Amino acid sequence: MFDVSHNTCKLEAHQIDGQARKLYVHRKGATRAFGPGAEGLPAALAPYGQPVLIGGSMGAGSCVLAGTNESKTRAFSSACHGAGRRMSRRAATRAWSGRHVLDELRAKGIIVKSLSMRGVAEEAPGAYKDVEAVVDCAEAAGLAKKVAYLTPLICIKG
């Protein structure tokens, strides 16, 4: 189990114009992606880099990546935390019904638990970007490298 926050502000050491500086790094919609050997990583993760979890939609998988040392200079050791929406929640509820989304996901073997059908419609798979394309971009930019792809079995919409 690994918990990843995507809205933080933390004091960190980074290089600015060749000088070590302490900076408050605010990540809104991003997550930490420290590379191998980074200070503060648990010993078990130090050789590999920090886990970076990039979630897809309820119908697509999620990806596990590892932070890179290159991300330190490119993005203050940051990477995206998810595929990201391609349409607003309101637009998604106009395009899909919660019942339709549940049935579609059930046909794929994915169980969804939610308190509301509106919440399910808001999170319809079509409302999100292609997670694999987003992950490919993060890797190509040197922010993190792919480790594993996870297939959804159960989605809980809180």
Short mmCIF file of the C-alpha atoms (twelve columns), coordinates in Angstrom:
data_MODEL
# 
_entry.id   MODEL 
# 
loop_
_atom_site.group_PDB 
_atom_site.id 
_atom_site.type_symbol 
_atom_site.label_atom_id 
_atom_site.label_alt_id 
_atom_site.label_comp_id 
_atom_site.label_asym_id 
_atom_site.label_seq_id 
_atom_site.Cartn_x 
_atom_site.Cartn_y 
_atom_site.Cartn_z 
_atom_site.pdbx_PDB_model_num 
ATOM 1   C CA . MET A 1   0.000   0.000  0.000   1 
ATOM 2   C CA . PHE A 2   1.361   3.419  -0.919  1 
ATOM 3   C CA . ASP A 3   -0.385  6.728  -0.231  1 
ATOM 4   C CA . VAL A 4   0.392   9.597  -2.586  1 
ATOM 5   C CA . SER A 5   -0.722  13.160 -2.047  1 
ATOM 6   C CA . HIS A 6   -1.218  15.470 -5.021  1 
ATOM 7   C CA . ASN A 7   -1.793  18.801 -3.286  1 
ATOM 8   C CA . THR A 8   1.139   19.608 -1.013  1 
ATOM 9   C CA . CYS A 9   3.564   22.345 -0.108  1 
ATOM 10  C CA . LYS A 10  6.844   21.142 1.364   1 
ATOM 11  C CA . LEU A 11  10.242  22.609 2.136   1 
ATOM 12  C CA . GLU A 12  12.794  20.881 -0.101  1 
ATOM 13  C CA . ALA A 13  16.392  21.340 -1.237  1 
ATOM 14  C CA . HIS A 14  16.858  22.059 -4.960  1 
ATOM 15  C CA . GLN A 15  19.524  23.558 -7.216  1 
ATOM 16  C CA . ILE A 16  18.797  27.009 -8.647  1 
ATOM 17  C CA . ASP A 17  21.419  28.447 -10.996 1 
ATOM 18  C CA . GLY A 18  23.940  25.963 -9.616  1 
ATOM 19  C CA . GLN A 19  23.335  26.860 -5.969  1 
ATOM 20  C CA . ALA A 20  21.638  24.687 -3.350  1 
ATOM 21  C CA . ARG A 21  18.499  26.416 -2.100  1 
ATOM 22  C CA . LYS A 22  15.695  25.546 0.285   1 
ATOM 23  C CA . LEU A 23  12.386  26.084 -1.484  1 
ATOM 24  C CA . TYR A 24  8.750   25.596 -0.673  1 
ATOM 25  C CA . VAL A 25  7.518   23.443 -3.542  1 
ATOM 26  C CA . HIS A 26  3.754   23.513 -4.009  1 
ATOM 27  C CA . ARG A 27  2.419   20.590 -6.002  1 
ATOM 28  C CA . LYS A 28  -1.173  21.046 -7.097  1 
ATOM 29  C CA . GLY A 29  -2.212  18.181 -9.330  1 
ATOM 30  C CA . ALA A 30  1.305   16.788 -9.209  1 
ATOM 31  C CA . THR A 31  3.206   14.353 -7.037  1 
ATOM 32  C CA . ARG A 32  6.752   13.932 -5.834  1 
ATOM 33  C CA . ALA A 33  9.049   11.983 -8.168  1 
ATOM 34  C CA . PHE A 34  12.423  11.806 -6.419  1 
ATOM 35  C CA . GLY A 35  15.040  9.745  -8.210  1 
ATOM 36  C CA . PRO A 36  17.272  6.943  -6.910  1 
ATOM 37  C CA . GLY A 37  19.360  7.902  -3.893  1 
ATOM 38  C CA . ALA A 38  17.301  10.980 -3.053  1 
ATOM 39  C CA . GLU A 39  17.468  12.112 0.553   1 
ATOM 40  C CA . GLY A 40  14.439  11.052 2.558   1 
ATOM 41  C CA . LEU A 41  13.515  7.991  0.520   1 
ATOM 42  C CA . PRO A 42  13.039  4.840  2.594   1 
ATOM 43  C CA . ALA A 43  16.030  2.471  2.323   1 
ATOM 44  C CA . ALA A 44  13.975  -0.101 0.398   1 
ATOM 45  C CA . LEU A 45  13.123  2.484  -2.301  1 
ATOM 46  C CA . ALA A 46  16.439  4.356  -2.442  1 
ATOM 47  C CA . PRO A 47  17.960  2.229  -5.242  1 
ATOM 48  C CA . TYR A 48  14.895  2.669  -7.466  1 
ATOM 49  C CA . GLY A 49  13.428  6.118  -6.833  1 
ATOM 50  C CA . GLN A 50  10.123  7.213  -5.373  1 
ATOM 51  C CA . PRO A 51  6.977   5.427  -6.552  1 
ATOM 52  C CA . VAL A 52  4.894   7.639  -8.841  1 
ATOM 53  C CA . LEU A 53  1.290   6.512  -9.213  1 
ATOM 54  C CA . ILE A 54  -0.528  7.787  -12.285 1 
ATOM 55  C CA . GLY A 55  -4.175  6.874  -12.120 1 
ATOM 56  C CA . GLY A 56  -6.334  6.402  -15.163 1 
ATOM 57  C CA . SER A 57  -10.099 6.401  -15.343 1 
ATOM 58  C CA . MET A 58  -12.385 3.830  -13.724 1 
ATOM 59  C CA . GLY A 59  -12.233 1.828  -16.949 1 
ATOM 60  C CA . ALA A 60  -8.539  2.187  -17.696 1 
ATOM 61  C CA . GLY A 61  -5.667  0.959  -15.627 1 
ATOM 62  C CA . SER A 62  -3.227  2.936  -13.596 1 
ATOM 63  C CA . CYS A 63  0.533   3.020  -13.897 1 
ATOM 64  C CA . VAL A 64  3.318   2.724  -11.373 1 
ATOM 65  C CA . LEU A 65  6.453   4.599  -12.280 1 
ATOM 66  C CA . ALA A 66  9.677   5.452  -10.451 1 
ATOM 67  C CA . GLY A 67  11.007  8.980  -10.092 1 
ATOM 68  C CA . THR A 68  14.212  9.873  -11.911 1 
ATOM 69  C CA . ASN A 69  17.181  12.042 -11.063 1 
ATOM 70  C CA . GLU A 70  16.478  13.963 -14.269 1 
ATOM 71  C CA . SER A 71  13.131  15.102 -12.816 1 
ATOM 72  C CA . LYS A 72  15.010  17.051 -10.151 1 
ATOM 73  C CA . THR A 73  16.374  19.543 -12.684 1 
ATOM 74  C CA . ARG A 74  13.383  19.449 -15.032 1 
ATOM 75  C CA . ALA A 75  10.463  19.763 -12.609 1 
ATOM 76  C CA . PHE A 76  11.689  20.037 -9.005  1 
ATOM 77  C CA . SER A 77  11.324  16.228 -8.702  1 
ATOM 78  C CA . SER A 78  7.661   16.289 -9.744  1 
ATOM 79  C CA . ALA A 79  5.412   14.348 -12.087 1 
ATOM 80  C CA . CYS A 80  1.720   14.302 -12.890 1 
ATOM 81  C CA . HIS A 81  -0.515  12.296 -10.557 1 
ATOM 82  C CA . GLY A 82  -3.161  11.141 -13.002 1 
ATOM 83  C CA . ALA A 83  -4.369  11.028 -16.561 1 
ATOM 84  C CA . GLY A 84  -6.363  14.221 -16.106 1 
ATOM 85  C CA . ARG A 85  -9.821  15.138 -17.284 1 
ATOM 86  C CA . ARG A 86  -10.579 15.849 -20.914 1 
ATOM 87  C CA . MET A 87  -14.053 17.173 -20.093 1 
ATOM 88  C CA . SER A 88  -15.725 18.793 -17.124 1 
ATOM 89  C CA . ARG A 89  -17.846 16.865 -14.642 1 
ATOM 90  C CA . ARG A 90  -20.926 18.687 -15.922 1 
ATOM 91  C CA . ALA A 91  -20.171 17.741 -19.523 1 
ATOM 92  C CA . ALA A 92  -19.636 14.124 -18.463 1 
ATOM 93  C CA . THR A 93  -23.065 13.975 -16.780 1 
ATOM 94  C CA . ARG A 94  -24.632 15.261 -20.000 1 
ATOM 95  C CA . ALA A 95  -22.790 12.637 -22.071 1 
ATOM 96  C CA . TRP A 96  -23.290 9.551  -19.858 1 
ATOM 97  C CA . SER A 97  -25.733 8.151  -17.339 1 
ATOM 98  C CA . GLY A 98  -24.373 6.508  -14.210 1 
ATOM 99  C CA . ARG A 99  -26.325 3.322  -14.983 1 
ATOM 100 C CA . HIS A 100 -24.760 3.084  -18.459 1 
ATOM 101 C CA . VAL A 101 -21.250 3.533  -17.023 1 
ATOM 102 C CA . LEU A 102 -21.867 0.872  -14.333 1 
ATOM 103 C CA . ASP A 103 -23.154 -1.603 -16.918 1 
ATOM 104 C CA . GLU A 104 -20.257 -0.893 -19.276 1 
ATOM 105 C CA . LEU A 105 -17.684 -1.416 -16.520 1 
ATOM 106 C CA . ARG A 106 -19.439 -4.509 -15.154 1 
ATOM 107 C CA . ALA A 107 -19.187 -6.036 -18.654 1 
ATOM 108 C CA . LYS A 108 -15.409 -5.557 -18.370 1 
ATOM 109 C CA . GLY A 109 -15.382 -7.246 -14.950 1 
ATOM 110 C CA . ILE A 110 -14.913 -3.984 -13.019 1 
ATOM 111 C CA . ILE A 111 -17.012 -3.455 -9.882  1 
ATOM 112 C CA . VAL A 112 -17.921 0.132  -8.985  1 
ATOM 113 C CA . LYS A 113 -19.129 1.303  -5.570  1 
ATOM 114 C CA . SER A 114 -20.575 4.800  -5.336  1 
ATOM 115 C CA . LEU A 115 -23.149 6.649  -3.289  1 
ATOM 116 C CA . SER A 116 -24.595 8.357  -6.370  1 
ATOM 117 C CA . MET A 117 -25.220 7.666  -10.030 1 
ATOM 118 C CA . ARG A 118 -24.287 11.265 -10.782 1 
ATOM 119 C CA . GLY A 119 -20.862 10.639 -9.245  1 
ATOM 120 C CA . VAL A 120 -20.408 7.600  -11.491 1 
ATOM 121 C CA . ALA A 121 -21.381 9.607  -14.600 1 
ATOM 122 C CA . GLU A 122 -18.938 12.386 -13.618 1 
ATOM 123 C CA . GLU A 123 -16.143 9.814  -13.566 1 
ATOM 124 C CA . ALA A 124 -17.042 8.069  -16.840 1 
ATOM 125 C CA . PRO A 125 -13.950 6.633  -18.543 1 
ATOM 126 C CA . GLY A 126 -14.521 8.824  -21.603 1 
ATOM 127 C CA . ALA A 127 -14.199 11.952 -19.456 1 
ATOM 128 C CA . TYR A 128 -10.484 11.257 -18.921 1 
ATOM 129 C CA . LYS A 129 -7.388  11.393 -21.100 1 
ATOM 130 C CA . ASP A 130 -5.655  8.211  -22.231 1 
ATOM 131 C CA . VAL A 131 -3.494  7.235  -19.241 1 
ATOM 132 C CA . GLU A 132 -0.985  5.382  -21.410 1 
ATOM 133 C CA . ALA A 133 -0.386  8.500  -23.527 1 
ATOM 134 C CA . VAL A 134 0.064   10.618 -20.393 1 
ATOM 135 C CA . VAL A 135 2.504   8.079  -18.914 1 
ATOM 136 C CA . ASP A 136 4.450   7.950  -22.192 1 
ATOM 137 C CA . CYS A 137 4.788   11.766 -22.057 1 
ATOM 138 C CA . ALA A 138 5.980   11.733 -18.441 1 
ATOM 139 C CA . GLU A 139 8.582   9.107  -19.300 1 
ATOM 140 C CA . ALA A 140 9.689   10.879 -22.492 1 
ATOM 141 C CA . ALA A 141 10.122  14.093 -20.484 1 
ATOM 142 C CA . GLY A 142 12.415  12.238 -18.063 1 
ATOM 143 C CA . LEU A 143 10.143  12.808 -15.054 1 
ATOM 144 C CA . ALA A 144 9.606   9.128  -14.219 1 
ATOM 145 C CA . LYS A 145 10.118  5.721  -15.766 1 
ATOM 146 C CA . LYS A 146 7.546   2.979  -16.213 1 
ATOM 147 C CA . VAL A 147 7.548   0.065  -13.777 1 
ATOM 148 C CA . ALA A 148 4.120   -1.615 -13.974 1 
ATOM 149 C CA . TYR A 149 0.606   -1.302 -15.364 1 
ATOM 150 C CA . LEU A 150 -2.313  -2.051 -13.033 1 
ATOM 151 C CA . THR A 151 -5.702  -3.262 -14.242 1 
ATOM 152 C CA . PRO A 152 -8.761  -2.124 -12.257 1 
ATOM 153 C CA . LEU A 153 -10.937 -4.691 -10.488 1 
ATOM 154 C CA . ILE A 154 -12.884 -2.449 -8.113  1 
ATOM 155 C CA . CYS A 155 -13.386 1.328  -8.175  1 
ATOM 156 C CA . ILE A 156 -14.715 3.273  -5.213  1 
ATOM 157 C CA . LYS A 157 -16.097 6.725  -5.931  1 
ATOM 158 C CA . GLY A 158 -16.086 8.721  -2.704  1 
# 
